[in-house]
Amino acid sequence: MKAHDGMYIDGAWRPAAGADTIEVVNPADERVIAAVPAGTAEDVDAAVRAARAALPGWAATPPAERAARLTALRDALAERREEIAETVTAELGAPLAFSRAVHAGLPITVAGSYARLAESYAFEETVGNSTVFQEPVGVVGAITPWNYPLHQIVAKAAPALAAGCTVVLKPAENTPLVAQLFAEAVDAAGFPAGVFNLVTGVGPVAGEALAAHEDVDLVSFTGSTAVGRRIGATAGAAVKRVALELGGKSANVILPGADLAKAVKVGVANVLANSGQTCSAWTRMLVDADRYDEAVELAAAAAAKYAPGDPADETTRLGPVVSAIQRDRVRGYIERGVEEGARLITGGPRAPEGREDGYWIAPTVFADVTPDMTIAQEEIFGPVISLIRYRDEEEALRIANGTVYGLAGAVWAADDATAVAFARRMDTGQVDINGGRFNPLAPFGGYKQSGVGRELGTHGLAEYLQTKSLQF
Ligand code: NAD
């Protein structure tokens, strides 16, 4: 695939400071499809300097003008929708139909939402004898993962740009091609030079340099809790703002009286989409003892409909995982589940039939999982579902809240009021009630170790603003 051999800094593609490159691999067949430059601290510094120089001008731009540029960005992404889908399918391995709908569709929606918010948001309000201004935080360092590669870029860059901040992005090393495509879209949308900058590179070098750069005012990170903790510590020591979107181990709580068939089917789909590589995936399915066996059967039947297949084929529902490292990690968890006594219903650690090349994991369902098992506590980030039995609602709540995470969840009950009463007691940032749809304007983010801060909608915009009060 086509790739730039430089960095997008100060409005142009410029040669990287070093000669190292990162190979981009198609996870379905392990072929190298492109190479991008591996940025160094020098590239990061050049990008931060460009962002700093562009800040006063962009921060002073009327919101309507920022909205116009964001609308143009939305349109540039929409024009290249099919190319985005194909790029994400090639570098992440997501099935093409899912790439079109989610990996391409969602960022277009989110970019559009921030075009509208830039125009309508109250950047100024009167409080008694004060006028309170919402001003941009400054230069934003954005570090993003590979699992929803364009969505996670847009969920940071769009609100930052709407707020009047300037941005340096360090995308994940596995999925840099869609990040380059995004930089092209920013360029086409006519943002002033330096307002958005891209440095590709590996986490411990380029990511670390960006997180630690003294001229970055806010670091927004999505990824693993281990790296997030480190970035939080660095930012805390420098007294700079930080937003962290980390892992999850979300519970799908099916209460007595719920439509079991629907709850299990939607629950399985929620985990297997994107090969289980979704931080908000409902990887723990909690079912009451009376209907547990029926739920296990339903889950096995639902998982059987996700045969691993060529992600470029429009009918495929389950692709590979992103890399050999992830495949080995997920396999390790499956082996651990078996060792600790969970009952393997379908799937398992071996590569699916006929899929020796590429990073494949069969859809895997575990029954008889107890809350203390590793597979019930740690984020697996693969197509693996754990069914956990509970005796009563109080126990279901204890299990649902019994991990270090709190990102998302679902509750199914005979009626919404029962589900809402349960959801209000869950220690988690988002809960879908009886199959409620994803809302790209609703605040997204974690309780507990799932993170700090919120993305999307007005809450996401507020992350990039700081307040100033003038008294009269
Ligand atoms: P990661 O946290 O290592 O990588 C995420 C981003 O951080 C990438 O851009 C990476 O280059 C960068 N990075 C890595 N080390 C860094 C450092 N020292 N300083 C600054 N930036 C750094 O995640 P991963 O290795 O790609 O995935 C590992 C696990 O993380 C997954 O298995 C999953 O459990 C979790 N994860 C969660 C999410 C999420 O959305 N919450 C996304 C991806 C991965």
Coordinates of C-alpha atoms and ligand atoms in Angstrom, one line a residue:
M1 CA 0.0 0.0 0.0
K2 CA 1.0 3.6 -0.5
A3 CA 2.8 5.2 2.4
H4 CA 4.6 8.5 3.0
D5 CA 8.3 8.2 3.9
G6 CA 8.2 11.4 6.0
M7 CA 6.4 13.2 8.8
Y8 CA 3.5 15.6 8.4
I9 CA 4.9 18.7 10.2
D10 CA 4.0 22.4 9.8
G11 CA 1.7 21.8 6.9
A12 CA 4.0 19.6 4.7
W13 CA 5.5 16.1 4.5
R14 CA 9.1 16.4 5.6
P15 CA 11.9 13.9 5.8
A16 CA 12.3 12.1 9.1
A17 CA 15.3 12.9 11.2
G18 CA 16.5 9.3 11.4
A19 CA 16.6 6.4 8.8
D20 CA 14.8 3.7 10.8
T21 CA 11.4 2.5 9.5
I22 CA 8.5 0.4 10.8
E23 CA 7.1 -2.3 8.6
V24 CA 3.3 -2.5 8.4
V25 CA 2.1 -6.1 8.3
N26 CA -1.3 -7.5 7.1
P27 CA -2.3 -9.6 10.0
A28 CA -4.4 -11.9 7.8
D29 CA -1.4 -13.3 5.9
E30 CA 1.7 -11.7 7.5
R31 CA 2.7 -9.9 4.3
V32 CA 4.5 -6.6 4.7
I33 CA 2.3 -4.1 2.9
A34 CA 4.2 -0.8 3.6
A35 CA 6.8 0.9 5.7
V36 CA 6.7 4.2 7.5
P37 CA 9.4 6.2 9.2
A38 CA 10.2 5.5 12.9
G39 CA 10.2 9.0 14.4
T40 CA 12.8 10.1 17.0
A41 CA 12.8 12.7 19.8
E42 CA 14.1 15.1 17.1
D43 CA 11.0 14.6 14.9
V44 CA 8.7 15.0 18.0
D45 CA 10.5 18.2 18.9
A46 CA 10.1 19.7 15.4
A47 CA 6.4 18.8 15.5
V48 CA 5.8 20.3 18.9
R49 CA 7.6 23.5 17.9
A50 CA 5.4 23.7 14.8
A51 CA 2.3 23.2 17.0
R52 CA 3.5 25.8 19.5
A53 CA 4.1 28.4 16.7
A54 CA 0.7 27.8 15.3
L55 CA -1.1 28.0 18.6
P56 CA -1.7 31.7 19.1
G57 CA -3.2 32.1 15.6
W58 CA -5.5 29.0 15.8
A59 CA -6.6 29.8 19.4
A60 CA -7.7 33.2 18.3
T61 CA -9.6 31.9 15.2
P62 CA -13.4 32.5 15.6
P63 CA -15.3 29.3 16.4
A64 CA -17.2 29.5 13.2
E65 CA -14.0 29.3 11.2
R66 CA -12.8 26.3 13.2
A67 CA -16.2 24.8 12.5
A68 CA -15.8 25.4 8.8
R69 CA -12.4 23.6 8.8
L70 CA -13.8 20.7 10.7
T71 CA -16.7 20.4 8.3
A72 CA -14.2 20.3 5.5
L73 CA -12.3 17.6 7.4
R74 CA -15.5 15.6 7.8
D75 CA -16.1 15.9 4.1
A76 CA -12.5 14.9 3.2
L77 CA -12.9 11.8 5.3
A78 CA -16.3 11.0 3.9
E79 CA -15.0 11.3 0.3
R80 CA -12.3 8.7 1.2
R81 CA -14.6 6.4 3.1
E82 CA -13.9 3.3 1.0
E83 CA -10.2 3.9 1.1
I84 CA -10.3 4.3 4.9
A85 CA -12.2 1.0 5.2
E86 CA -9.7 -0.8 2.9
T87 CA -6.7 0.6 4.8
V88 CA -8.0 -0.4 8.2
T89 CA -8.8 -3.9 6.9
A90 CA -5.3 -4.2 5.5
E91 CA -3.4 -3.1 8.6
L92 CA -5.7 -4.1 11.4
G93 CA -7.4 -7.2 9.9
A94 CA -11.0 -6.0 10.6
P95 CA -13.6 -7.5 8.3
L96 CA -14.4 -5.1 5.5
A97 CA -18.1 -4.7 6.3
F98 CA -17.1 -3.7 9.9
S99 CA -14.4 -1.4 8.6
R100 CA -16.9 0.4 6.4
A101 CA -19.6 0.8 9.1
V102 CA -17.4 1.5 12.1
H103 CA -13.8 2.2 11.4
A104 CA -14.7 4.6 8.6
G105 CA -18.3 5.5 9.5
L106 CA -17.8 6.4 13.1
P107 CA -14.9 8.9 12.7
I108 CA -16.9 10.7 10.0
T109 CA -19.8 11.1 12.4
V110 CA -17.6 12.2 15.2
A111 CA -15.7 14.8 13.0
G112 CA -19.2 16.1 12.0
S113 CA -20.3 16.3 15.6
Y114 CA -17.3 18.5 16.5
A115 CA -17.9 20.7 13.4
R116 CA -21.4 21.4 14.9
L117 CA -20.1 21.8 18.5
A118 CA -17.4 24.2 17.5
E119 CA -20.1 26.5 16.2
S120 CA -22.7 26.0 19.0
Y121 CA -20.7 25.6 22.2
A122 CA -20.8 28.4 24.8
F123 CA -17.1 29.4 25.0
E124 CA -18.2 32.3 27.1
E125 CA -20.8 32.6 29.9
T126 CA -21.8 35.2 32.5
V127 CA -21.7 34.1 36.2
G128 CA -22.8 37.0 38.5
N129 CA -20.3 39.8 37.9
S130 CA -17.9 37.6 36.0
T131 CA -17.5 36.7 32.4
V132 CA -16.1 33.1 32.2
F133 CA -14.1 32.3 29.0
Q134 CA -13.4 28.7 27.9
E135 CA -9.9 28.9 26.3
P136 CA -7.9 26.2 24.6
V137 CA -5.5 24.3 26.8
G138 CA -2.6 24.7 24.3
V139 CA -0.5 22.1 22.5
V140 CA -2.0 18.6 22.7
G141 CA 0.1 15.4 22.5
A142 CA -2.2 12.6 21.3
I143 CA -1.0 9.0 21.6
T144 CA -3.4 6.4 20.1
P145 CA -3.7 2.6 19.8
W146 CA -4.4 0.4 16.9
N147 CA -7.8 -1.2 17.8
Y148 CA -10.0 1.6 16.4
P149 CA -7.2 3.5 14.8
L150 CA -9.0 6.3 13.0
H151 CA -11.8 6.7 15.6
Q152 CA -9.3 7.1 18.4
I153 CA -7.4 9.7 16.4
V154 CA -10.6 11.7 15.5
A155 CA -11.9 11.4 19.1
K156 CA -8.8 13.4 20.2
A157 CA -7.9 15.6 17.2
A158 CA -11.5 16.8 16.4
P159 CA -12.4 18.2 19.9
A160 CA -8.8 19.6 20.4
L161 CA -9.1 21.4 17.1
A162 CA -12.6 22.6 17.8
A163 CA -11.4 24.0 21.2
G164 CA -8.6 25.9 19.5
C165 CA -5.7 23.7 20.5
T166 CA -3.0 22.5 18.2
V167 CA -2.1 18.8 18.0
V168 CA 0.9 16.4 17.6
L169 CA -0.3 12.9 17.0
K170 CA 1.8 9.7 17.6
P171 CA -0.4 6.8 16.3
A172 CA 0.1 3.1 17.0
E173 CA 3.0 1.4 15.2
N174 CA 0.7 -1.3 13.8
T175 CA -1.7 1.0 12.1
P176 CA 0.1 4.1 10.8
L177 CA -1.3 4.1 7.3
V178 CA -4.8 5.3 8.3
A179 CA -3.1 8.0 10.4
Q180 CA -1.2 9.2 7.3
L181 CA -4.5 9.2 5.4
F182 CA -6.0 11.4 8.2
A183 CA -3.1 13.8 7.9
E184 CA -3.8 14.1 4.2
A185 CA -7.5 14.8 5.0
V186 CA -6.4 17.5 7.5
D187 CA -4.2 19.0 4.7
A188 CA -7.1 18.9 2.2
A189 CA -9.4 20.6 4.7
G190 CA -7.2 23.7 4.7
F191 CA -6.1 23.9 8.4
P192 CA -3.3 26.4 8.8
A193 CA 0.2 24.9 8.8
G194 CA 1.3 23.5 12.2
V195 CA -2.2 23.2 13.6
F196 CA -2.1 19.4 13.2
N197 CA 1.2 17.4 13.0
L198 CA 1.9 13.7 12.6
V199 CA 4.9 11.8 13.9
T200 CA 4.9 8.0 13.3
G201 CA 7.1 5.9 15.5
V202 CA 7.3 3.3 18.3
G203 CA 5.9 3.9 21.7
P204 CA 9.1 3.8 23.9
V205 CA 10.9 6.3 21.5
A206 CA 8.4 8.7 19.8
G207 CA 5.6 8.2 22.3
E208 CA 7.7 8.7 25.3
A209 CA 9.3 11.8 23.8
L210 CA 5.9 13.3 23.1
A211 CA 4.5 12.4 26.6
A212 CA 7.6 13.9 28.3
H213 CA 8.0 17.0 26.0
E214 CA 8.0 20.1 28.2
D215 CA 6.2 22.2 25.6
V216 CA 3.1 19.9 25.4
D217 CA 0.3 21.2 27.6
L218 CA -2.0 18.2 27.6
V219 CA -1.3 14.5 26.9
S220 CA -4.3 12.5 25.7
F221 CA -3.5 8.7 25.7
T222 CA -5.5 5.7 24.8
G223 CA -4.0 2.2 25.2
S224 CA -2.9 -0.2 27.9
T225 CA -3.2 0.6 31.6
A226 CA 0.6 -0.1 32.1
V227 CA 1.6 2.6 29.6
G228 CA -1.2 4.9 30.8
R229 CA 0.0 4.7 34.4
R230 CA 3.5 5.7 33.2
I231 CA 2.2 8.6 31.1
G232 CA 0.0 9.8 34.0
A233 CA 3.1 9.8 36.3
T234 CA 5.2 11.8 33.9
A235 CA 2.4 14.3 33.3
G236 CA 1.7 14.6 37.0
A237 CA 5.3 15.3 37.8
A238 CA 5.3 18.1 35.2
V239 CA 1.9 19.4 36.4
K240 CA 0.3 19.1 33.0
R241 CA -3.1 17.9 32.0
V242 CA -3.6 14.3 31.1
A243 CA -6.5 12.2 29.7
L244 CA -6.3 8.5 29.9
E245 CA -8.5 6.0 28.1
L246 CA -7.4 2.6 29.3
G247 CA -8.5 -1.0 29.4
G248 CA -11.8 -2.7 30.5
K249 CA -13.4 -5.9 31.6
S250 CA -16.9 -5.0 31.1
A251 CA -19.9 -7.0 32.4
N252 CA -22.9 -8.0 30.4
V253 CA -25.5 -8.5 33.2
I254 CA -28.5 -10.6 32.1
L255 CA -31.1 -10.3 34.9
P256 CA -33.9 -12.8 35.5
G257 CA -36.8 -11.9 33.2
A258 CA -34.6 -10.5 30.4
D259 CA -35.0 -11.7 26.8
L260 CA -32.2 -14.3 27.2
A261 CA -31.8 -15.2 23.5
K262 CA -31.4 -11.5 22.5
A263 CA -29.1 -10.6 25.4
V264 CA -26.8 -13.5 24.6
K265 CA -26.8 -12.9 20.8
V266 CA -26.1 -9.2 21.1
G267 CA -23.5 -9.9 23.9
V268 CA -21.6 -12.4 21.7
A269 CA -21.6 -10.0 18.8
N270 CA -20.4 -7.2 21.0
V271 CA -17.3 -9.2 22.0
L272 CA -16.5 -10.8 18.6
A273 CA -16.7 -7.6 16.6
N274 CA -13.2 -6.4 15.8
S275 CA -11.9 -9.8 17.0
G276 CA -12.5 -8.8 20.6
Q277 CA -10.1 -5.9 20.4
T278 CA -12.5 -3.4 21.9
C279 CA -11.7 -1.8 25.2
S280 CA -15.4 -1.5 26.1
A281 CA -16.3 -5.1 25.1
W282 CA -18.6 -7.0 27.4
T283 CA -16.2 -9.8 27.9
R284 CA -17.9 -11.2 31.1
M285 CA -21.4 -12.5 30.6
L286 CA -23.3 -12.8 33.9
V287 CA -26.3 -15.1 33.9
D288 CA -28.5 -16.3 36.8
A289 CA -28.1 -20.0 37.8
D290 CA -31.6 -21.0 36.6
R291 CA -30.9 -20.0 33.0
Y292 CA -27.1 -20.5 32.9
D293 CA -27.0 -23.8 30.9
E294 CA -29.4 -22.4 28.3
A295 CA -27.2 -19.3 28.0
V296 CA -24.1 -21.4 27.5
E297 CA -25.8 -23.2 24.6
L298 CA -27.0 -20.0 23.1
A299 CA -23.6 -18.5 23.3
A300 CA -21.9 -21.5 21.6
A301 CA -24.5 -21.4 18.8
A302 CA -24.0 -17.6 18.4
A303 CA -20.2 -17.9 18.3
A304 CA -20.4 -20.7 15.7
K305 CA -21.7 -18.1 13.3
Y306 CA -18.4 -16.2 13.4
A307 CA -16.1 -18.4 11.3
P308 CA -12.7 -16.8 10.8
G309 CA -12.3 -15.6 7.2
D310 CA -10.5 -13.3 4.8
P311 CA -11.2 -9.8 6.2
A312 CA -11.3 -8.4 2.6
D313 CA -14.3 -10.6 1.9
E314 CA -17.5 -8.6 2.4
T315 CA -19.3 -11.5 4.1
T316 CA -16.6 -12.2 6.7
R317 CA -17.6 -11.5 10.3
L318 CA -14.4 -12.4 12.2
G319 CA -10.9 -11.5 11.1
P320 CA -7.5 -12.1 12.7
V321 CA -6.1 -10.2 15.7
V322 CA -3.6 -7.4 15.0
S323 CA -0.2 -9.0 15.6
A324 CA 1.8 -12.1 16.6
I325 CA 2.2 -10.5 20.0
Q326 CA -1.5 -10.1 20.5
R327 CA -2.2 -13.7 19.2
D328 CA 0.3 -15.1 21.6
R329 CA -1.1 -13.0 24.4
V330 CA -4.7 -14.1 23.8
R331 CA -3.6 -17.8 23.4
G332 CA -1.8 -17.5 26.7
Y333 CA -5.0 -16.3 28.4
I334 CA -7.0 -19.2 26.8
E335 CA -4.5 -21.7 28.1
R336 CA -4.6 -20.0 31.5
G337 CA -8.4 -20.3 31.6
V338 CA -8.2 -24.1 30.9
E339 CA -5.5 -24.5 33.6
E340 CA -7.6 -22.6 36.2
G341 CA -10.6 -24.9 35.6
A342 CA -12.9 -23.0 33.2
R343 CA -14.9 -25.2 30.8
L344 CA -14.0 -24.6 27.2
I345 CA -17.2 -24.7 25.2
T346 CA -15.9 -23.7 21.8
G347 CA -12.6 -22.4 20.3
G348 CA -9.4 -22.8 22.1
P349 CA -5.7 -21.9 21.9
R350 CA -4.9 -23.6 18.6
A351 CA -5.1 -21.8 15.2
P352 CA -8.4 -22.3 13.5
E353 CA -8.4 -24.9 10.7
G354 CA -6.5 -23.8 7.5
R355 CA -5.3 -20.6 9.1
E356 CA -1.6 -21.3 9.7
D357 CA -0.4 -18.0 8.2
G358 CA -1.6 -14.8 10.0
Y359 CA -2.6 -14.1 13.5
W360 CA -5.8 -16.1 14.0
I361 CA -7.8 -17.0 17.1
A362 CA -11.0 -19.1 16.9
P363 CA -14.0 -17.5 18.6
T364 CA -13.8 -18.9 22.2
V365 CA -16.5 -19.4 24.8
F366 CA -15.7 -20.4 28.4
A367 CA -18.3 -21.6 30.9
D368 CA -18.0 -22.2 34.6
V369 CA -15.8 -19.1 34.9
T370 CA -15.5 -17.9 38.5
P371 CA -14.8 -14.2 39.4
D372 CA -11.4 -14.9 40.7
M373 CA -10.0 -16.5 37.6
T374 CA -7.4 -14.6 35.5
I375 CA -9.7 -14.7 32.5
A376 CA -12.4 -13.0 34.6
Q377 CA -10.1 -10.3 35.9
E378 CA -7.6 -9.3 33.1
E379 CA -8.3 -7.7 29.8
I380 CA -7.7 -10.4 27.1
F381 CA -8.3 -8.2 24.0
G382 CA -9.3 -11.2 21.8
P383 CA -12.4 -13.1 20.7
V384 CA -12.9 -14.7 24.1
I385 CA -16.1 -14.7 26.2
S386 CA -16.5 -15.8 29.8
L387 CA -19.8 -16.9 31.2
I388 CA -20.1 -16.4 34.9
R389 CA -23.0 -17.8 37.0
Y390 CA -24.7 -15.7 39.8
R391 CA -27.3 -16.6 42.4
D392 CA -29.0 -13.3 43.1
E393 CA -28.8 -9.7 42.1
E394 CA -26.5 -8.7 44.9
E395 CA -24.0 -11.3 43.8
A396 CA -24.3 -10.2 40.2
L397 CA -23.5 -6.6 41.3
R398 CA -20.5 -7.8 43.4
I399 CA -19.1 -9.7 40.4
A400 CA -19.9 -6.9 37.9
N401 CA -18.0 -4.4 40.1
G402 CA -15.3 -6.9 41.1
T403 CA -12.4 -5.9 38.8
V404 CA -10.0 -3.0 38.7
Y405 CA -11.7 -1.7 35.6
G406 CA -14.9 0.2 35.0
L407 CA -15.3 1.3 31.4
A408 CA -18.6 0.0 30.0
G409 CA -21.3 -2.7 30.5
A410 CA -24.8 -3.8 29.7
V411 CA -27.8 -4.7 31.7
W412 CA -30.8 -6.7 30.4
A413 CA -34.0 -7.0 32.4
A414 CA -37.7 -7.5 31.9
D415 CA -38.1 -3.7 31.9
D416 CA -35.9 -0.6 31.6
A417 CA -36.6 0.6 35.1
T418 CA -35.2 -2.7 36.6
A419 CA -32.2 -2.5 34.4
V420 CA -31.6 1.2 35.2
A421 CA -31.8 0.5 39.0
F422 CA -29.0 -2.1 38.6
A423 CA -26.9 0.1 36.2
R424 CA -26.9 3.0 38.7
R425 CA -25.1 0.7 41.2
M426 CA -22.4 -0.3 38.7
D427 CA -19.0 1.3 39.0
T428 CA -18.6 2.0 35.3
G429 CA -18.6 4.8 32.8
Q430 CA -21.2 3.6 30.2
V431 CA -24.0 1.1 30.4
D432 CA -26.3 0.0 27.6
I433 CA -29.8 -0.7 28.8
N434 CA -31.7 -3.6 27.1
G435 CA -29.6 -3.3 24.0
G436 CA -29.4 0.6 23.8
R437 CA -27.4 1.8 20.8
F438 CA -23.9 3.4 20.9
N439 CA -24.3 7.1 21.1
P440 CA -21.3 9.1 19.6
L441 CA -22.3 12.2 21.6
A442 CA -22.4 10.5 25.0
P443 CA -19.4 10.9 27.2
F444 CA -17.1 7.8 27.0
G445 CA -14.5 7.0 29.6
G446 CA -13.7 5.0 32.7
Y447 CA -14.3 4.6 36.4
K448 CA -11.4 3.2 38.4
Q449 CA -8.4 2.0 36.4
S450 CA -10.2 2.4 33.1
G451 CA -9.0 5.9 32.9
V452 CA -9.2 9.6 33.6
G453 CA -11.4 12.0 31.6
R454 CA -14.1 11.6 29.0
E455 CA -14.1 11.6 25.2
L456 CA -16.9 12.5 22.7
G457 CA -19.6 15.1 22.7
T458 CA -19.5 18.2 24.9
H459 CA -17.6 16.4 27.7
G460 CA -14.9 15.5 25.2
L461 CA -14.6 19.1 24.1
A462 CA -14.4 20.3 27.7
E463 CA -11.2 18.2 28.2
Y464 CA -9.4 20.6 25.8
L465 CA -10.5 23.8 27.5
Q466 CA -9.4 25.8 30.5
T467 CA -11.4 28.5 32.1
K468 CA -10.6 32.2 32.7
S469 CA -12.9 34.5 34.8
L470 CA -13.0 38.2 34.3
Q471 CA -14.7 40.3 37.1
F472 CA -16.7 43.5 36.4
Ligands
NAD1 P1 0.1 0.3 24.3 O1 -0.4 0.9 25.4 O2 1.5 -0.3 24.4 O3 0.1 1.2 23.0 C1 -0.8 2.3 22.8 C2 0.0 3.5 22.3 O4 0.9 3.9 23.2 C3 0.7 3.2 21.0 O5 0.7 4.4 20.1 C4 2.1 3.0 21.5 O6 3.1 3.3 20.5 C5 2.2 4.0 22.6 N1 3.2 3.7 23.6 C6 3.7 2.5 24.0 N2 4.6 2.6 25.0 C7 4.7 3.9 25.2 C8 5.5 4.7 26.1 N3 6.4 4.1 27.0 N4 5.4 6.0 26.2 C9 4.5 6.6 25.3 N5 3.7 6.0 24.4 C10 3.8 4.6 24.4 O7 -0.8 -0.9 23.9 P2 -0.5 -2.2 23.0 O8 0.8 -2.8 23.3 O9 -0.7 -1.8 21.6 O10 -1.6 -3.1 23.5 C11 -1.4 -3.8 24.7 C12 -2.7 -4.0 25.5 O11 -3.3 -2.7 25.8 C13 -3.8 -4.7 24.7 O12 -3.7 -6.1 24.7 C14 -5.0 -4.2 25.4 O13 -5.2 -4.9 26.6 C15 -4.7 -2.8 25.8 N6 -5.2 -1.8 24.8 C16 -6.3 -1.1 25.2 C17 -6.8 -0.2 24.3 C18 -8.0 0.6 24.7 O14 -8.6 1.2 23.8 N7 -8.2 0.8 25.9 C19 -6.3 0.0 23.1 C20 -5.1 -0.8 22.7 C21 -4.6 -1.7 23.6

